[in-house]
Amino acid sequence: MDIKVILTVFATVFVAELGDKTQLATMLFAADKSVDKWAVFAGACLALIAASGLGVLAGGVVSNYLGPKTLSVVAGIGFIVIGCWTLWRA
């Protein structure tokens, strides 16, 4: 395994997840005093693992049809569209 890739992906995903809706939802679940915090942690971990697995599988399939530069442009346009849509709805 390439440790540089692991650290780069870890840092990117970690920073991207800080303060997002997923983390806020997890905090709300954990704030419930009647809920086992380890169960919340386990559920959140499993969800992130499943979502990341889907991302890796989708990336593997898409990379057969699109080059890295094209994929970066499409992803960038997608983020801009989502950002504009979020601002429009606000």
Backbone as a chain_set.jsonl record, in Angstrom:
{"seq": "MDIKVILTVFATVFVAELGDKTQLATMLFAADKSVDKWAVFAGACLALIAASGLGVLAGGVVSNYLGPKTLSVVAGIGFIVIGCWTLWRA", "coords": {"N": [[0.839, -1.185, 0.0], [0.399, 2.26, -0.655], [1.563, 4.647, 1.379], [1.564, 7.409, 1.143], [-0.63, 7.952, -0.527], [-2.658, 6.954, 1.118], [-2.49, 8.721, 3.346], [-3.01, 11.173, 2.071], [-5.639, 10.808, 1.068], [-6.937, 10.302, 3.501], [-6.556, 12.787, 4.877], [-7.882, 14.544, 3.133], [-10.555, 13.543, 3.083], [-11.135, 13.652, 5.814], [-10.984, 16.448, 6.412], [-12.971, 17.341, 4.661], [-15.238, 16.203, 5.771], [-15.526, 17.436, 8.229], [-17.701, 19.325, 10.13], [-19.828, 19.025, 8.343], [-23.153, 18.111, 7.173], [-23.48, 15.424, 7.811], [-21.77, 14.992, 9.998], [-22.964, 16.723, 11.823], [-25.483, 15.515, 12.101], [-24.692, 13.089, 13.258], [-23.681, 14.064, 15.667], [-26.064, 14.997, 16.79], [-27.462, 12.57, 17.179], [-25.73, 11.402, 19.055], [-26.041, 13.151, 21.147], [-28.35, 12.453, 22.438], [-29.222, 11.26, 25.485], [-30.123, 8.707, 26.048], [-29.087, 7.023, 24.217], [-26.646, 4.682, 23.189], [-23.373, 5.644, 22.964], [-21.291, 4.301, 21.671], [-22.698, 2.761, 19.87], [-23.681, 4.732, 18.183], [-21.256, 5.684, 17.181], [-20.32, 3.344, 15.895], [-22.336, 2.963, 13.955], [-22.053, 5.335, 12.443], [-19.442, 5.004, 11.503], [-19.695, 2.65, 9.957], [-21.47, 3.595, 8.012], [-19.897, 5.564, 6.732], [-17.862, 3.953, 5.761], [-19.319, 2.326, 3.964], [-20.293, 4.297, 2.168], [-17.865, 5.312, 1.222], [-16.853, 3.013, 0.04], [-18.674, 2.677, -2.074], [-17.992, 4.979, -3.487], [-15.351, 4.396, -4.257], [-15.779, 2.108, -5.852], [-17.449, 3.23, -7.863], [-15.695, 5.164, -8.869], [-13.727, 3.508, -9.93], [-15.135, 2.282, -12.038], [-15.989, 4.506, -13.583], [-13.52, 5.533, -14.31], [-12.765, 3.904, -16.353], [-13.95, 4.974, -18.555], [-13.627, 7.723, -18.59], [-10.977, 10.096, -18.576], [-8.556, 11.224, -16.077], [-8.383, 14.063, -16.073], [-10.738, 14.909, -17.399], [-12.606, 13.81, -15.648], [-12.04, 15.307, -13.341], [-12.822, 17.864, -14.214], [-15.575, 17.418, -14.674], [-16.364, 16.729, -12.065], [-15.745, 19.126, -10.748], [-17.527, 20.908, -12.034], [-19.876, 19.72, -11.187], [-19.73, 20.211, -8.385], [-19.894, 23.012, -8.407], [-22.47, 23.371, -9.498], [-24.033, 22.137, -7.489], [-23.392, 23.85, -5.352], [-24.454, 26.311, -6.315], [-27.157, 25.603, -6.502], [-27.697, 25.092, -3.815], [-27.317, 27.665, -2.726], [-29.354, 28.994, -4.111], [-31.644, 27.822, -3.072], [-31.553, 28.722, -0.478]], "CA": [[0.0, 0.0, 0.0], [1.123, 3.523, -0.753], [1.232, 5.448, 2.561], [1.292, 8.793, 0.714], [-2.022, 7.973, -0.996], [-3.52, 6.78, 2.29], [-2.502, 9.964, 4.116], [-3.667, 12.213, 1.275], [-7.078, 10.538, 1.076], [-7.397, 10.508, 4.875], [-6.61, 14.222, 5.162], [-8.918, 15.151, 2.303], [-11.886, 13.129, 3.561], [-11.294, 14.159, 7.172], [-11.289, 17.88, 6.351], [-14.252, 17.508, 3.967], [-16.328, 15.752, 6.642], [-15.659, 18.289, 9.406], [-18.756, 20.334, 10.11], [-20.862, 18.839, 7.323], [-24.448, 17.641, 7.687], [-23.316, 14.086, 8.367], [-21.204, 15.118, 11.332], [-23.981, 17.338, 12.682], [-26.487, 14.488, 12.393], [-24.077, 12.167, 14.204], [-23.647, 14.758, 16.954], [-27.427, 15.002, 17.339], [-27.734, 11.221, 17.691], [-24.909, 11.185, 20.25], [-26.511, 14.034, 22.217], [-29.457, 11.778, 23.12], [-28.642, 10.558, 26.639], [-30.568, 7.315, 26.113], [-28.459, 6.288, 23.114], [-25.285, 4.216, 23.408], [-22.449, 6.415, 22.114], [-20.536, 3.37, 20.829], [-23.582, 2.371, 18.775], [-23.675, 5.866, 17.241], [-19.942, 5.655, 16.534], [-20.275, 2.194, 14.981], [-23.226, 3.243, 12.828], [-21.449, 6.384, 11.609], [-18.28, 4.402, 10.829], [-20.175, 1.737, 8.91], [-22.037, 4.402, 6.926], [-18.804, 6.182, 5.978], [-17.187, 2.866, 5.034], [-20.177, 1.951, 2.835], [-20.297, 5.397, 1.191], [-16.533, 5.353, 0.605], [-16.773, 1.843, -0.849], [-19.406, 3.01, -3.304], [-17.184, 5.958, -4.216], [-14.213, 3.703, -4.874], [-16.306, 1.283, -6.956], [-17.896, 4.117, -8.944], [-14.49, 5.748, -9.461], [-13.087, 2.48, -10.75], [-15.92, 2.089, -13.267], [-15.961, 5.738, -14.38], [-12.171, 5.735, -14.853], [-12.651, 3.14, -17.599], [-14.574, 5.736, -19.634], [-13.18, 9.115, -18.557], [-9.626, 10.322, -18.073], [-8.521, 11.979, -14.825], [-8.648, 15.494, -16.285], [-12.17, 15.032, -17.683], [-13.312, 13.516, -14.404], [-11.859, 16.472, -12.471], [-13.675, 18.943, -14.724], [-16.973, 17.041, -14.407], [-16.577, 16.846, -10.618], [-15.752, 20.562, -10.435], [-18.81, 21.465, -12.495], [-20.887, 19.188, -10.277], [-19.668, 20.951, -7.128], [-20.402, 24.366, -8.662], [-23.923, 23.257, -9.65], [-24.595, 21.879, -6.161], [-23.257, 25.084, -4.597], [-25.441, 27.283, -6.815], [-28.483, 25.101, -6.127], [-27.824, 25.312, -2.366], [-27.521, 29.102, -2.53], [-30.67, 29.363, -4.662], [-32.681, 27.331, -2.147], [-31.425, 29.371, 0.845]], "C": [[0.882, 1.246, 0.0], [0.681, 4.438, 0.393], [0.917, 6.893, 2.194], [-0.148, 8.922, 0.224], [-2.97, 7.856, 0.193], [-3.618, 8.076, 3.081], [-3.203, 11.099, 3.376], [-5.178, 12.031, 1.289], [-7.648, 10.766, 2.473], [-7.573, 11.994, 5.167], [-7.736, 14.896, 4.394], [-10.31, 14.816, 2.817], [-12.138, 13.682, 4.953], [-11.697, 15.634, 7.169], [-12.655, 18.112, 5.702], [-15.43, 17.149, 4.876], [-16.528, 16.643, 7.859], [-16.77, 19.312, 9.211], [-19.809, 20.149, 9.043], [-22.127, 18.28, 7.975], [-24.349, 16.264, 8.328], [-22.772, 14.162, 9.792], [-22.216, 15.738, 12.294], [-25.069, 16.331, 13.055], [-25.949, 13.487, 13.408], [-24.009, 12.788, 15.595], [-25.021, 14.785, 17.604], [-27.81, 13.638, 17.89], [-26.98, 10.991, 19.006], [-25.364, 12.05, 21.424], [-27.671, 13.428, 23.005], [-28.883, 10.918, 24.245], [-29.026, 9.087, 26.707], [-29.916, 6.433, 25.046], [-27.028, 5.917, 23.483], [-24.344, 4.919, 22.42], [-21.629, 5.502, 21.203], [-21.386, 2.893, 19.653], [-23.652, 3.48, 17.724], [-22.363, 5.877, 16.467], [-19.864, 4.532, 15.504], [-21.142, 2.434, 13.75], [-22.64, 4.276, 11.879], [-20.244, 5.829, 10.838], [-18.715, 3.494, 9.687], [-20.751, 2.504, 7.722], [-20.937, 5.037, 6.08], [-18.03, 5.138, 5.178], [-17.997, 2.479, 3.804], [-20.168, 3.031, 1.751], [-18.949, 5.488, 0.478], [-16.35, 4.179, -0.349], [-17.49, 2.081, -2.157], [-18.623, 4.006, -4.153], [-16.01, 5.316, -4.936], [-14.68, 2.848, -6.053], [-16.725, 2.15, -8.144], [-16.693, 4.749, -9.647], [-13.759, 4.768, -10.358], [-13.803, 2.267, -12.067], [-15.815, 3.314, -14.17], [-14.586, 5.939, -15.014], [-11.924, 4.908, -16.116], [-13.153, 3.933, -18.8], [-14.079, 7.185, -19.713], [-11.76, 9.193, -18.021], [-9.672, 11.163, -16.804], [-8.858, 13.461, -14.993], [-10.139, 15.719, -16.54], [-12.986, 14.803, -16.419], [-13.203, 14.675, -13.425], [-12.745, 17.634, -12.905], [-15.141, 18.648, -14.428], [-17.277, 17.184, -12.918], [-16.625, 18.312, -10.201], [-17.05, 21.226, -10.836], [-19.936, 20.991, -11.578], [-20.915, 19.933, -8.949], [-20.21, 22.371, -7.298], [-21.927, 24.348, -8.771], [-24.586, 23.035, -8.288], [-24.518, 23.131, -5.287], [-24.274, 26.141, -5.001], [-26.85, 26.874, -6.401], [-28.719, 25.337, -4.628], [-28.069, 26.788, -2.064], [-28.897, 29.539, -3.007], [-31.785, 28.978, -3.709], [-32.67, 28.076, -0.824], [-32.262, 30.618, 0.978]], "O": [[1.966, 1.264, 0.584], [-0.44, 4.947, 0.385], [0.099, 7.537, 2.851], [-0.816, 9.908, 0.535], [-3.967, 8.574, 0.27], [-4.717, 8.49, 3.45], [-3.91, 11.897, 3.99], [-5.918, 12.992, 1.497], [-8.719, 11.356, 2.618], [-8.625, 12.411, 5.652], [-8.461, 15.725, 4.944], [-11.149, 15.704, 2.97], [-13.245, 14.136, 5.244], [-12.646, 16.021, 7.85], [-13.412, 18.978, 6.141], [-16.505, 17.737, 4.754], [-17.598, 16.613, 8.468], [-16.77, 20.069, 8.241], [-20.629, 21.046, 8.847], [-22.157, 18.014, 9.177], [-25.062, 15.973, 9.288], [-23.262, 13.471, 10.685], [-22.312, 15.323, 13.449], [-25.523, 16.301, 14.199], [-26.67, 13.08, 14.32], [-24.253, 12.108, 16.592], [-25.142, 14.618, 18.818], [-28.418, 13.552, 18.956], [-27.54, 10.445, 19.956], [-25.098, 11.713, 22.578], [-27.941, 13.854, 24.128], [-28.147, 9.965, 23.991], [-28.335, 8.298, 27.352], [-30.172, 5.23, 24.989], [-26.287, 6.737, 24.025], [-24.501, 4.804, 21.205], [-21.304, 5.887, 20.08], [-20.863, 2.649, 18.566], [-23.678, 3.206, 16.524], [-22.353, 6.056, 15.249], [-19.402, 4.738, 14.382], [-20.726, 2.14, 12.629], [-22.714, 4.121, 10.66], [-20.052, 6.145, 9.664], [-18.17, 3.562, 8.585], [-20.552, 2.119, 6.57], [-21.027, 5.05, 4.852], [-17.595, 5.401, 4.057], [-17.438, 2.32, 2.719], [-20.052, 2.726, 0.564], [-18.898, 5.715, -0.73], [-15.761, 4.329, -1.419], [-16.985, 1.735, -3.225], [-18.59, 3.899, -5.379], [-15.711, 5.652, -6.082], [-14.062, 2.855, -7.118], [-16.397, 1.843, -9.291], [-16.672, 4.857, -10.873], [-13.238, 5.138, -11.41], [-13.161, 2.091, -13.102], [-15.581, 3.188, -15.372], [-14.487, 6.455, -16.127], [-10.984, 5.179, -16.862], [-12.822, 3.605, -19.94], [-14.11, 7.798, -20.78], [-11.387, 8.444, -17.119], [-10.705, 11.751, -16.485], [-9.541, 14.045, -14.152], [-10.735, 16.625, -15.958], [-13.947, 15.525, -16.155], [-14.177, 14.995, -12.744], [-13.348, 18.309, -12.07], [-15.872, 19.532, -13.979], [-18.331, 17.701, -12.548], [-17.462, 18.695, -9.384], [-17.614, 22.014, -10.077], [-20.834, 21.76, -11.233], [-21.988, 20.255, -8.438], [-20.911, 22.874, -6.42], [-22.602, 25.206, -8.202], [-25.589, 23.675, -7.973], [-25.464, 23.443, -4.563], [-24.882, 26.789, -4.149], [-27.647, 27.72, -5.994], [-29.812, 25.735, -4.225], [-28.924, 27.125, -1.246], [-29.538, 30.372, -2.366], [-32.758, 29.716, -3.55], [-33.672, 28.068, -0.11], [-32.251, 31.26, 2.028]]}, "num_chains": 1, "name": "protein.A"}
